[in-house]
mmCIF file of C-alpha atoms in Angstrom:
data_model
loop_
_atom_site.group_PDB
_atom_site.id
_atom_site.type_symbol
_atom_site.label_atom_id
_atom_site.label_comp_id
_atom_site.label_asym_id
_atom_site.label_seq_id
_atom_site.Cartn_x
_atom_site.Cartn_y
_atom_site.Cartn_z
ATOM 1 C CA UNK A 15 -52.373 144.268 250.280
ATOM 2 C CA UNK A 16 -52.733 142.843 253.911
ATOM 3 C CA UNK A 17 -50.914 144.760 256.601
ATOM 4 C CA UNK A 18 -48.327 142.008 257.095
ATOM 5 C CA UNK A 19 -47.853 141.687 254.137
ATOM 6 C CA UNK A 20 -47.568 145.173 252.692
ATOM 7 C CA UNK A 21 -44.720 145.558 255.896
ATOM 8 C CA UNK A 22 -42.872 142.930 255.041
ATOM 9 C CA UNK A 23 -42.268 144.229 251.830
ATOM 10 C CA UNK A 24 -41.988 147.618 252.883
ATOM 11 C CA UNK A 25 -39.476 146.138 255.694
ATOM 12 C CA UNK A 26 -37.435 144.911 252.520
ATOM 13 C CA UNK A 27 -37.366 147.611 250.320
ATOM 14 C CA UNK A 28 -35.604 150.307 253.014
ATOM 15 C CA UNK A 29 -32.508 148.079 252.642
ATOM 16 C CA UNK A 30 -29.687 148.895 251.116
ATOM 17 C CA UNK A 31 -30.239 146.109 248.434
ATOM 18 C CA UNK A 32 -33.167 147.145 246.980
ATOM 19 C CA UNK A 33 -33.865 150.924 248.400
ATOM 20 C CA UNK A 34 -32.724 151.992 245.085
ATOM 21 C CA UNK A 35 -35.582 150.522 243.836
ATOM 22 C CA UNK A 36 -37.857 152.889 245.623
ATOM 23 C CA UNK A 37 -39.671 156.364 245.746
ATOM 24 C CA UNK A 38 -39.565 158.619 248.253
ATOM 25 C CA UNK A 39 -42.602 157.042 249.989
ATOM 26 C CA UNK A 40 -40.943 153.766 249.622
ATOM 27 C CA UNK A 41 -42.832 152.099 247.042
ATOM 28 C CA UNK A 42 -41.822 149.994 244.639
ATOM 29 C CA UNK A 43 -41.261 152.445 241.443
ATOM 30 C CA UNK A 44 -41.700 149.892 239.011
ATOM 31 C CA UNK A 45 -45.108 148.648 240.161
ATOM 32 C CA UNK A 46 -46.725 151.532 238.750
ATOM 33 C CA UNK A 47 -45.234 151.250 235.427
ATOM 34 C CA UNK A 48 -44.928 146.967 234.378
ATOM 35 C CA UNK A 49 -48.257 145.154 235.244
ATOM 36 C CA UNK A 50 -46.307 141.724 236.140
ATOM 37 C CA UNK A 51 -44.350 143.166 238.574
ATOM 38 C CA UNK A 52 -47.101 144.080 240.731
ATOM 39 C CA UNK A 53 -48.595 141.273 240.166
ATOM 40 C CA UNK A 54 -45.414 139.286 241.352
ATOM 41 C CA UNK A 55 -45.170 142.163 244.279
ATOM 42 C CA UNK A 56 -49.025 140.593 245.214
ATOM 43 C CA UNK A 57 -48.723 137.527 244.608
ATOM 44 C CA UNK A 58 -48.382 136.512 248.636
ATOM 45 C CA UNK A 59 -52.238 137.769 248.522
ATOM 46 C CA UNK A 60 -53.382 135.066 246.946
ATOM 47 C CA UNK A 61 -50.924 132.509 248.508
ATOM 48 C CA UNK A 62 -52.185 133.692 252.182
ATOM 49 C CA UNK A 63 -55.860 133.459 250.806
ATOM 50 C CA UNK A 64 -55.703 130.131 249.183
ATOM 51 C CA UNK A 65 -53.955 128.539 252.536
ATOM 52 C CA UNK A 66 -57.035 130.633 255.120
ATOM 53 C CA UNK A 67 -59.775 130.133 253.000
ATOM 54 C CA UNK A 68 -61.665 127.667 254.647
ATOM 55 C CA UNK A 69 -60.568 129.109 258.076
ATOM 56 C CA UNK A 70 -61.716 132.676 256.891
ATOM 57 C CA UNK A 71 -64.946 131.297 256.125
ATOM 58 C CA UNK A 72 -65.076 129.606 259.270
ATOM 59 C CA UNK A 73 -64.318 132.836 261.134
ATOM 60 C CA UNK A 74 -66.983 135.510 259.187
ATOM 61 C CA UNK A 75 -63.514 136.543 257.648
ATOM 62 C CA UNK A 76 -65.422 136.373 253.428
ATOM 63 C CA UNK A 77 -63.140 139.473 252.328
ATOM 64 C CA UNK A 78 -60.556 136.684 251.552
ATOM 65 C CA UNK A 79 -60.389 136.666 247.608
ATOM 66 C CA UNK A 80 -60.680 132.769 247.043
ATOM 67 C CA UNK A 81 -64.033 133.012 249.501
ATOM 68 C CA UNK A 82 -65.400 136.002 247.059
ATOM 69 C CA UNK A 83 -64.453 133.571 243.776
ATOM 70 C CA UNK A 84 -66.588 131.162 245.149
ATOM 71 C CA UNK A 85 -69.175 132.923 246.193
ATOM 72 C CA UNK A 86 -69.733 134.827 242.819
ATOM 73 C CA UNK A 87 -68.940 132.106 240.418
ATOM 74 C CA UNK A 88 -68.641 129.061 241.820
ATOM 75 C CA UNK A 89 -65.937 126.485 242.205
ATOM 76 C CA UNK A 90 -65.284 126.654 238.832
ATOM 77 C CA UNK A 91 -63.827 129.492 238.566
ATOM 78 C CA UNK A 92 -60.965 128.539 241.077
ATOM 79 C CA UNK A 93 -59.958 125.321 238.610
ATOM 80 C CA UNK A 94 -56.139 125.756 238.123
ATOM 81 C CA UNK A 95 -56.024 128.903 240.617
ATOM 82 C CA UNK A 96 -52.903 127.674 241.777
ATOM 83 C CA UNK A 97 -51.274 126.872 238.718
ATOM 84 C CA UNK A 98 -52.407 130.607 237.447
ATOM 85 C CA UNK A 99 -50.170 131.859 240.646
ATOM 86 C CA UNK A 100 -47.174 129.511 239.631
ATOM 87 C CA UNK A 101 -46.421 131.187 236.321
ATOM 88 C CA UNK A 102 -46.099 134.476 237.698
ATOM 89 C CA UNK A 103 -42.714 134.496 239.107
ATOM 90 C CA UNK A 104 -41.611 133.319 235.760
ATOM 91 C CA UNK A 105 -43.953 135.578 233.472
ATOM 92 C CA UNK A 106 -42.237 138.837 235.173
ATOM 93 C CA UNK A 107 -38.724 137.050 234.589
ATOM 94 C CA UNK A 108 -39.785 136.957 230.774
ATOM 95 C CA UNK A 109 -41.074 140.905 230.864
ATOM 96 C CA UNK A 110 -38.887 143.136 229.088
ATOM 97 C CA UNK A 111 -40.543 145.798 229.185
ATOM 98 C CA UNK A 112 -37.584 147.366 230.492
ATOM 99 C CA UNK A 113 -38.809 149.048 234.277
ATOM 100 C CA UNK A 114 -36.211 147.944 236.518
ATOM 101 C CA UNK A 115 -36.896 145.444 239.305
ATOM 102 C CA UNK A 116 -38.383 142.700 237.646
ATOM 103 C CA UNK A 117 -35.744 140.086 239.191
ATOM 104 C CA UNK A 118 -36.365 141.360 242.411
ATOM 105 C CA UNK A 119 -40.155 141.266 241.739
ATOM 106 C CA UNK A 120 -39.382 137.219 240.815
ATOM 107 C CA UNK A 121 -37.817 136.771 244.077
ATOM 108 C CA UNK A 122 -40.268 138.253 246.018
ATOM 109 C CA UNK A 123 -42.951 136.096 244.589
ATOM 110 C CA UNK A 124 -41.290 132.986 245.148
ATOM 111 C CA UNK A 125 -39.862 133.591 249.066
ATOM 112 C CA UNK A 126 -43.477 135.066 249.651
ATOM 113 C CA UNK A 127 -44.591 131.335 248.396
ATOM 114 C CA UNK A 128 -41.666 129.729 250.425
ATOM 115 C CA UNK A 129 -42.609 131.552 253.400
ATOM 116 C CA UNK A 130 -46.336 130.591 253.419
ATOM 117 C CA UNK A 131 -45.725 127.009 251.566
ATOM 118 C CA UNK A 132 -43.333 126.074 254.835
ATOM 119 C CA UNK A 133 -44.755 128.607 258.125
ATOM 120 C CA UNK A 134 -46.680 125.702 260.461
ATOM 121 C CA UNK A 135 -48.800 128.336 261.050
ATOM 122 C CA UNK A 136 -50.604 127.582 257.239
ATOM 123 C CA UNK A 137 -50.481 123.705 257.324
ATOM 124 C CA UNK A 138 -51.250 123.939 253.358
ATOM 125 C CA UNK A 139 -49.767 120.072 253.602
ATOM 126 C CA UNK A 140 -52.286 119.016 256.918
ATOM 127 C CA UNK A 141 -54.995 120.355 255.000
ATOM 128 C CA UNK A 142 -54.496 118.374 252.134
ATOM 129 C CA UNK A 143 -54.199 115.636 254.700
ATOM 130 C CA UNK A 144 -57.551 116.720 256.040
ATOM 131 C CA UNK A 145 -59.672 116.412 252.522
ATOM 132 C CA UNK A 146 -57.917 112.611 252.274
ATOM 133 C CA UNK A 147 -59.117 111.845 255.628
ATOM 134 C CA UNK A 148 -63.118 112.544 255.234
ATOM 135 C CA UNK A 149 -64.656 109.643 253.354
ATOM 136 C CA UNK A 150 -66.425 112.736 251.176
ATOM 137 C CA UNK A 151 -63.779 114.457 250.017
ATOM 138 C CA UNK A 152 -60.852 111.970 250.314
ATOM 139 C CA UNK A 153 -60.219 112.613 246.095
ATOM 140 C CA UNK A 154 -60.614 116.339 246.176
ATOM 141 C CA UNK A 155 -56.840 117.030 246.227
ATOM 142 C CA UNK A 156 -55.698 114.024 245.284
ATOM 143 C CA UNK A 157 -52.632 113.816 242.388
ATOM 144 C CA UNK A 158 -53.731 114.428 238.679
ATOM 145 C CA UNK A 159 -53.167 110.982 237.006
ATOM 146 C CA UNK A 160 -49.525 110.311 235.775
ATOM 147 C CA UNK A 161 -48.769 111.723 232.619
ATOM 148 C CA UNK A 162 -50.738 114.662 232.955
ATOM 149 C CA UNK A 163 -49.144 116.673 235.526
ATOM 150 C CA UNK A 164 -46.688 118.587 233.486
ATOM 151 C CA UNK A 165 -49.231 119.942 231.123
ATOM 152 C CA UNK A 166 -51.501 121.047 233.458
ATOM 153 C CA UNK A 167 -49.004 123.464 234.980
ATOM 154 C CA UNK A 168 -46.913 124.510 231.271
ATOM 155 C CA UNK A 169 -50.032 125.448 229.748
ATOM 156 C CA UNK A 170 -51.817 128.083 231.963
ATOM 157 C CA UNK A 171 -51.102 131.706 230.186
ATOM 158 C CA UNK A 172 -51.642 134.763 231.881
ATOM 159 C CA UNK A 173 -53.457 137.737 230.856
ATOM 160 C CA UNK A 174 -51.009 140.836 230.663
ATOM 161 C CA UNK A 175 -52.592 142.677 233.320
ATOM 162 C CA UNK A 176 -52.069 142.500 236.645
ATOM 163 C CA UNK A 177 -54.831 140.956 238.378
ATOM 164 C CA UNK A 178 -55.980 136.967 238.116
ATOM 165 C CA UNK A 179 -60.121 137.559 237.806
ATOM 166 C CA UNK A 180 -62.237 139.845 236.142
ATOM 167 C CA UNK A 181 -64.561 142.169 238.154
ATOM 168 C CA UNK A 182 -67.141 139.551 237.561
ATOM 169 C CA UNK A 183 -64.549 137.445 239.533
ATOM 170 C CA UNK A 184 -64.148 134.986 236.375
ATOM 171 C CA UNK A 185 -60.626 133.644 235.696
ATOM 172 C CA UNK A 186 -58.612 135.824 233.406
ATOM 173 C CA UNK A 187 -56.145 133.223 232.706
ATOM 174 C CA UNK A 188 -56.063 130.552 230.131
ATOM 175 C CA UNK A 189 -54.331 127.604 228.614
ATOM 176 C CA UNK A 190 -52.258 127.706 225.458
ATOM 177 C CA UNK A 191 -53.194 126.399 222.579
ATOM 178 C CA UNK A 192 -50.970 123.485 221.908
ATOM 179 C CA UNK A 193 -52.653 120.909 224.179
ATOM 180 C CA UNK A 194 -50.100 117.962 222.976
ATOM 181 C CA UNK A 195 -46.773 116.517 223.991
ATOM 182 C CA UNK A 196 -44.871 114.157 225.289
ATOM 183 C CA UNK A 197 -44.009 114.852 229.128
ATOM 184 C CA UNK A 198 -40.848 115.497 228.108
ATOM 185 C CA UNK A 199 -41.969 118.596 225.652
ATOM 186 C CA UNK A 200 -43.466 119.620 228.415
ATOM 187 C CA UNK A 201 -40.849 118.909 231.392
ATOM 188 C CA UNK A 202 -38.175 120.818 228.965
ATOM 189 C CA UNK A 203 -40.166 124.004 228.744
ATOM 190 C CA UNK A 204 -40.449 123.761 233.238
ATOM 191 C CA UNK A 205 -36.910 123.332 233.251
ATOM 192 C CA UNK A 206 -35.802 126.268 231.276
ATOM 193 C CA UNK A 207 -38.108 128.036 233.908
ATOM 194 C CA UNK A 208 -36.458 126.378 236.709
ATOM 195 C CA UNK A 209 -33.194 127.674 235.314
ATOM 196 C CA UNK A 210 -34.530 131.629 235.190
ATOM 197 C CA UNK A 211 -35.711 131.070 238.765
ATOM 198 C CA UNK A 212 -32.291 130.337 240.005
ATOM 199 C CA UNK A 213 -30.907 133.253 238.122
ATOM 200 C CA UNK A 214 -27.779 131.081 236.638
ATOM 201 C CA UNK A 215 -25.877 133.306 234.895
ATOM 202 C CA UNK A 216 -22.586 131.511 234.197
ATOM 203 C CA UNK A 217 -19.261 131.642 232.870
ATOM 204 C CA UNK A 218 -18.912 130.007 228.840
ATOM 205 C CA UNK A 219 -16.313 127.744 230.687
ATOM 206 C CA UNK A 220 -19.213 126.515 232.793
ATOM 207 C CA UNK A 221 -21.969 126.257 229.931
ATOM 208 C CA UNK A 222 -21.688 122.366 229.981
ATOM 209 C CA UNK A 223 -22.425 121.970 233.122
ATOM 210 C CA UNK A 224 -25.074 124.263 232.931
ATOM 211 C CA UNK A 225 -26.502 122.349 230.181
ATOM 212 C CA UNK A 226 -26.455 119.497 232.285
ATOM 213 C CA UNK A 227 -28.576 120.983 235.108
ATOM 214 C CA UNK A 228 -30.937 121.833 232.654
ATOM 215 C CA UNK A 229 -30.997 117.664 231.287
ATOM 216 C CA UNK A 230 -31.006 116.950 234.730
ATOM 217 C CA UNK A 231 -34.498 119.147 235.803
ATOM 218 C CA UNK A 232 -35.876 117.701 232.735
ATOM 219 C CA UNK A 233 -35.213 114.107 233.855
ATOM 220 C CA UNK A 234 -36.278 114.746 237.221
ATOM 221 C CA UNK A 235 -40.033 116.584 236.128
ATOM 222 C CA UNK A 236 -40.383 113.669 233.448
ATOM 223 C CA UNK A 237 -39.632 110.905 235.870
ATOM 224 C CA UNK A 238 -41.769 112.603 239.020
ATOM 225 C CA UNK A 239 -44.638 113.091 236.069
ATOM 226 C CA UNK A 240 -45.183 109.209 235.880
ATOM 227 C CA UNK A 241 -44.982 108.231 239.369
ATOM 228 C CA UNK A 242 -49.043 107.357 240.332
ATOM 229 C CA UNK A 243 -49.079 107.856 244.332
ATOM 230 C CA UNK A 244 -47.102 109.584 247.041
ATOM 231 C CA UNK A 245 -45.716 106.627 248.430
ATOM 232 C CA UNK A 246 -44.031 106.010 245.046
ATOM 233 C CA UNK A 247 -42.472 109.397 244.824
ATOM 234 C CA UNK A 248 -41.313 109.233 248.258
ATOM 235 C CA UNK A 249 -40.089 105.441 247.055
ATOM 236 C CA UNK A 250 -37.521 107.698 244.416
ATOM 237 C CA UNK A 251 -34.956 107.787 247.593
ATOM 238 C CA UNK A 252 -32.205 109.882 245.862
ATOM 239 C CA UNK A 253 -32.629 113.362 246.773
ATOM 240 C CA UNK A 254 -31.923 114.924 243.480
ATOM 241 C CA UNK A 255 -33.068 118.040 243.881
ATOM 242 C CA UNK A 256 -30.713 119.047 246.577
ATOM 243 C CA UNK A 257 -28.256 117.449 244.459
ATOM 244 C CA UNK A 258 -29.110 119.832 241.227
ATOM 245 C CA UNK A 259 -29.006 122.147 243.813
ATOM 246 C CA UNK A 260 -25.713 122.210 244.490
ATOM 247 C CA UNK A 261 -24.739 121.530 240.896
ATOM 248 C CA UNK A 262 -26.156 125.097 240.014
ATOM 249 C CA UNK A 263 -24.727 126.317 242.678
ATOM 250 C CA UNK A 264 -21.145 125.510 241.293
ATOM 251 C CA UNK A 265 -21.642 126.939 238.128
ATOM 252 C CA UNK A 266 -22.039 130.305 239.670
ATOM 253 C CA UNK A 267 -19.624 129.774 242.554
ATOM 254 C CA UNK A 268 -16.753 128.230 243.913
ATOM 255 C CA UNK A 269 -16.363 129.920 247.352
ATOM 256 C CA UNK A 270 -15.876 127.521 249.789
ATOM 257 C CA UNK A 271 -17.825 128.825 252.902
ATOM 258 C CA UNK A 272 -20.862 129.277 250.920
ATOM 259 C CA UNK A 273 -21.021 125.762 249.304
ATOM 260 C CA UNK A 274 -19.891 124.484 252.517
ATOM 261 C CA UNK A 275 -22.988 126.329 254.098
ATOM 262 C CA UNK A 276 -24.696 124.965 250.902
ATOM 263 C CA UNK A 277 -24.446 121.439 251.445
ATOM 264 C CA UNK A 278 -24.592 120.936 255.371
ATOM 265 C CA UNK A 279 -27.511 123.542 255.670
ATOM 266 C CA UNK A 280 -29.273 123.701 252.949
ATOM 267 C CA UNK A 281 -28.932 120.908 250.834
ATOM 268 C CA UNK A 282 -30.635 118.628 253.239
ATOM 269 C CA UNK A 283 -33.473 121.224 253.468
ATOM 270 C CA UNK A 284 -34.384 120.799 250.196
ATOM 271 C CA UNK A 285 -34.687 117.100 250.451
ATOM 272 C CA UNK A 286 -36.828 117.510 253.443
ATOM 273 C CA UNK A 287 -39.051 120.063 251.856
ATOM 274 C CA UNK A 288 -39.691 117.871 249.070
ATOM 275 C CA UNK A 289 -40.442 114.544 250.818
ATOM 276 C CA UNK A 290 -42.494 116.160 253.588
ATOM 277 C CA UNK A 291 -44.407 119.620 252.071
ATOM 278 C CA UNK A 292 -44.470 118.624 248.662
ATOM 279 C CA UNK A 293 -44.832 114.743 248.428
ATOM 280 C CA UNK A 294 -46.747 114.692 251.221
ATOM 281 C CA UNK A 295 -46.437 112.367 254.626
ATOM 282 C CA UNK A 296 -46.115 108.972 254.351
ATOM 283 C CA UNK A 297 -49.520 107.087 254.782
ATOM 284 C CA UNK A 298 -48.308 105.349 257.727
ATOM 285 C CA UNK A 299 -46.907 108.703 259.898
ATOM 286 C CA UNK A 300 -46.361 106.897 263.161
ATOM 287 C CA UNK A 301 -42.554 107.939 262.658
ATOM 288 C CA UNK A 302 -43.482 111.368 261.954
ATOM 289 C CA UNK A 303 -42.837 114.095 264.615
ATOM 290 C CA UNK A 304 -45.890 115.989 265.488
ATOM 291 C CA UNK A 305 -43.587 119.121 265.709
ATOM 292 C CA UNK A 306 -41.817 118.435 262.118
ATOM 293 C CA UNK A 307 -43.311 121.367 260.145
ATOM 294 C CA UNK A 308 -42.492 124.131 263.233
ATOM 295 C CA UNK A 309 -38.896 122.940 263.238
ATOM 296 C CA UNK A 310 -38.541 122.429 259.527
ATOM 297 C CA UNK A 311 -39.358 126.018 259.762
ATOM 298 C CA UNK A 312 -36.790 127.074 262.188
ATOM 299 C CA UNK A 313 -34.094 125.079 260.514
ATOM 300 C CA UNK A 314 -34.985 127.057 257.327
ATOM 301 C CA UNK A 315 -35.296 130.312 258.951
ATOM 302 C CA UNK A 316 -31.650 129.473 260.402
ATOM 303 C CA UNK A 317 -29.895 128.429 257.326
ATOM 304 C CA UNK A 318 -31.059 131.550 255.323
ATOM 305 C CA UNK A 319 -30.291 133.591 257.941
ATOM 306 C CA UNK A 320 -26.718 132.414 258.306
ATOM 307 C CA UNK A 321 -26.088 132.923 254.423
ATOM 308 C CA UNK A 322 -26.191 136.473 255.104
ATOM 309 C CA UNK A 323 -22.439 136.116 256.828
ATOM 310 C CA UNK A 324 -21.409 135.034 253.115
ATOM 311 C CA UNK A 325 -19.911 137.592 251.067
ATOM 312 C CA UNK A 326 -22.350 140.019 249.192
ATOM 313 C CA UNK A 327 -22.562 138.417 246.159
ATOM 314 C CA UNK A 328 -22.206 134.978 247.135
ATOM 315 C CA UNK A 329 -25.125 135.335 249.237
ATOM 316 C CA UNK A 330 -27.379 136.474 247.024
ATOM 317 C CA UNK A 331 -26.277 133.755 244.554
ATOM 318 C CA UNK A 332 -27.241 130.971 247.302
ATOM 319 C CA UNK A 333 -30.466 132.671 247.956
ATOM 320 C CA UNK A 334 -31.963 132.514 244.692
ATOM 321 C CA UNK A 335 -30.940 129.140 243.893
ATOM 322 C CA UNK A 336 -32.435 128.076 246.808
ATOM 323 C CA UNK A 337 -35.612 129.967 246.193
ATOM 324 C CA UNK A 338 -35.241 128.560 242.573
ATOM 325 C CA UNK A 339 -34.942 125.515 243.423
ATOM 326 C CA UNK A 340 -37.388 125.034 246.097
ATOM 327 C CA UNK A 341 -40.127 127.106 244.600
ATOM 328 C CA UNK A 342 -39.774 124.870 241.110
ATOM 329 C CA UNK A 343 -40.108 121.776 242.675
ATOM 330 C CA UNK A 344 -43.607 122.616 244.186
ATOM 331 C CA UNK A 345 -44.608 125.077 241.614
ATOM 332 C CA UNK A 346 -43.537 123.577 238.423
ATOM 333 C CA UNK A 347 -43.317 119.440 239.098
ATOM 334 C CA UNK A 348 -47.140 119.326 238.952
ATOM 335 C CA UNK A 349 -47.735 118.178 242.393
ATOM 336 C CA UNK A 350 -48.199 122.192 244.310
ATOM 337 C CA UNK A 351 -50.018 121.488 247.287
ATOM 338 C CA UNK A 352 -51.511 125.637 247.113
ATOM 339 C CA UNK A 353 -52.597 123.905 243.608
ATOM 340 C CA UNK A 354 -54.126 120.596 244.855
ATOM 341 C CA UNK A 355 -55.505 123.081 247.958
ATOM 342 C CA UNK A 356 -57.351 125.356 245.446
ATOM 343 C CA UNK A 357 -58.358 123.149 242.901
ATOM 344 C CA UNK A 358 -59.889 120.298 245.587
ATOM 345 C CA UNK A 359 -61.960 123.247 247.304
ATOM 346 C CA UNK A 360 -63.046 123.659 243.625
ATOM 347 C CA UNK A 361 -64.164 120.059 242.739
ATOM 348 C CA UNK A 362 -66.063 119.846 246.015
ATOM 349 C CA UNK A 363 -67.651 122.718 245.284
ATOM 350 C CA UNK A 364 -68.802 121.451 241.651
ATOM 351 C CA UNK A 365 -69.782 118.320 243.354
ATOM 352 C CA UNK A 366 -72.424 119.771 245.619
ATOM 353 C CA UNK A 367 -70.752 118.449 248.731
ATOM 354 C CA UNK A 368 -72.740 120.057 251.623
ATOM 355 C CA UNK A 369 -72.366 117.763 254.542
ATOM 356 C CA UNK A 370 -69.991 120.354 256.038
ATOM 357 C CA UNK A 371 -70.978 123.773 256.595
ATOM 358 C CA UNK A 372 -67.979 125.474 255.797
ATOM 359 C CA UNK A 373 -68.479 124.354 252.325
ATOM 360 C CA UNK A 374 -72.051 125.546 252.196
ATOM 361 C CA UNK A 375 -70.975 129.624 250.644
ATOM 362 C CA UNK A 376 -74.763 130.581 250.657
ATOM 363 C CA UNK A 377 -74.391 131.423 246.603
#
């Protein structure tokens, strides 16, 4: 694991919140004995290596794992990469194997994909914007066609060890073998996921409401399914997933201070996040501050900070919805930028394109 990284975590795990989770080194116990949860524990790995692989490559730096996938395979072999490291937060909320930790595993994976999905210092989104802009490359990460989406991400299995690629560096996960649906089949399975990631665990006098969340994440992943470009998701103005949000948020609390901190901090990151990391920039961006994604950052940093004046257990309940919630709408809606990053590194790779050095590997 990368210094940073492997501090971070550390950093984490002396606190009283999850210490008891620990050894006397301060290792995660339960790594040793459940596969998925170090795979969830490791998961920021691959996140860091999908956004710095070109950069790495640029800088001599060809220990980066997505680099070494190329180089001994090909860009094949990173096809739906980034849909592989979507499902893991949710396959080690489905282990029950019984080691402790695996919700705290979950929640590491998805605010390590939070943190490197919104630091400026990744630009997975200007990236994307990069491939667009060269008249070479301009389809690499371009949206899979409507309909489509959905599928591509509920399908991917992984294998029940803990790594993503065999020693030969060939993809260890698959797809399932049901290959038809209706988006909705598929957008119902993604928003029972999207329900585990927010860790709703409600009161029976609150089950309807629940149940409604759940219609409404389906509705939303059907309806973002069959939208073609960016400019037509942006075009869907209401900003439902800071609405659903909130609506999850009720189910598991009523404290007043932390839905007030809900809706004038939060909320209205979530709607930012989506229309800016996730949809993308508009493809007219005059309006668009230069500085957006560094004080998007900031903002975010702020608010999650600030919920840590909450009480205990309100706290953590706004955390995880927000992780669930944010983390499900670029994971599991079929547009994932780390996704569109791998998997248009992948196609340009197939297609021979060697007008730019950096995509020249020397295989």
């Amino acid at each position: 694991m990368p210094g940073g990284l492997a501090f971070a975590i550390s950093f984490a795990l002396h606190t009283s919140s999850y210490h008891h989770l620990t050894d006397a080194t301060g290792a995660f116990r339960s790594a040793a004995a459940c596969p998925r949860i170090r795979r969830a524990l490791n998961t920021g790995i691959w996140h860091n290596d999908i956004t710095d692989h070109l950069a790495d490559f640029d800088n001599g730096d060809y220990l980066n794992g997505v680099i070494q996938a190329l180089r001994r395979g090909g860009g094949h072999v990173l096809t739906g990469f980034g849909d592989a490291c979507g499902r893991i937060a949710d396959d080690v909320l489905t282990c029950d194997c019984g080691s402790p930790g695996h919700e705290e595993a979950a929640e590491f994976a998805m605010g390590g994909y939070l943190w490197f999905f919104t630091c400026a210092r990744y630009t997975v989104r200007r990236q994307i914007s990069q491939f667009a802009a060269h008249h070479q490359t301009h389809s690499a990460c371009a949206l899979k066609p409507p309909g489509t989406r959905l599928q591509a991400v509920a399908t991917i299995q992984l294998p029940p060890g803990p790594l993503l690629f065999s020693p030969a560096w060939e993809p260890l996960w698959t797809r399932t073998r049901r290959q038809t649906g209706s988006p909705s089949d598929w957008a119902g399975q993604l928003a029972d996921r999207t329900l585990a990631r927010c860790k709703v665990h409600t009161a029976p006098a609150k089950m309807a409401d629940l149940l409604a969340c759940r219609d409404t994440a389906r509705e939303l992943l059907s309806e973002y399914d069959l939208r073609k470009t960016s400019n037509e998701l942006r075009a869907l103005a209401p900003p439902r997933w800071g609405e659903l949000f909130l609506a999850l948020l009720r189910t598991v609390t009523g404290d007043t201070a932390t839905l007030q901190l809900a809706t004038e901090q939060l909320e209205p990151l979530v709607h930012r996040i989506w229309q800016d990391l996730i949809v993308g920039y508009p493809e007219d961006p005059t309006h668009y501050s230069q500085d957006a994604d560094e004080i998007l950052f900031i903002e975010l940093d702020r608010a999650l900070r600030n919920s840590y004046t909450l009480p205990p257990g309100d706290g953590k309940a706004i955390r995880r919805a927000f992780l669930g919630i944010t983390t499900s709408a670029a994971e599991l809606s079929g547009l994932n930028p780390f996704a569109r990053l791998a998997d248009g590194t992948a196609q340009v790779m197939c297609d021979g394109v060697k007008t730019n050095p950096v995509f020249d590997l020397g295989r």
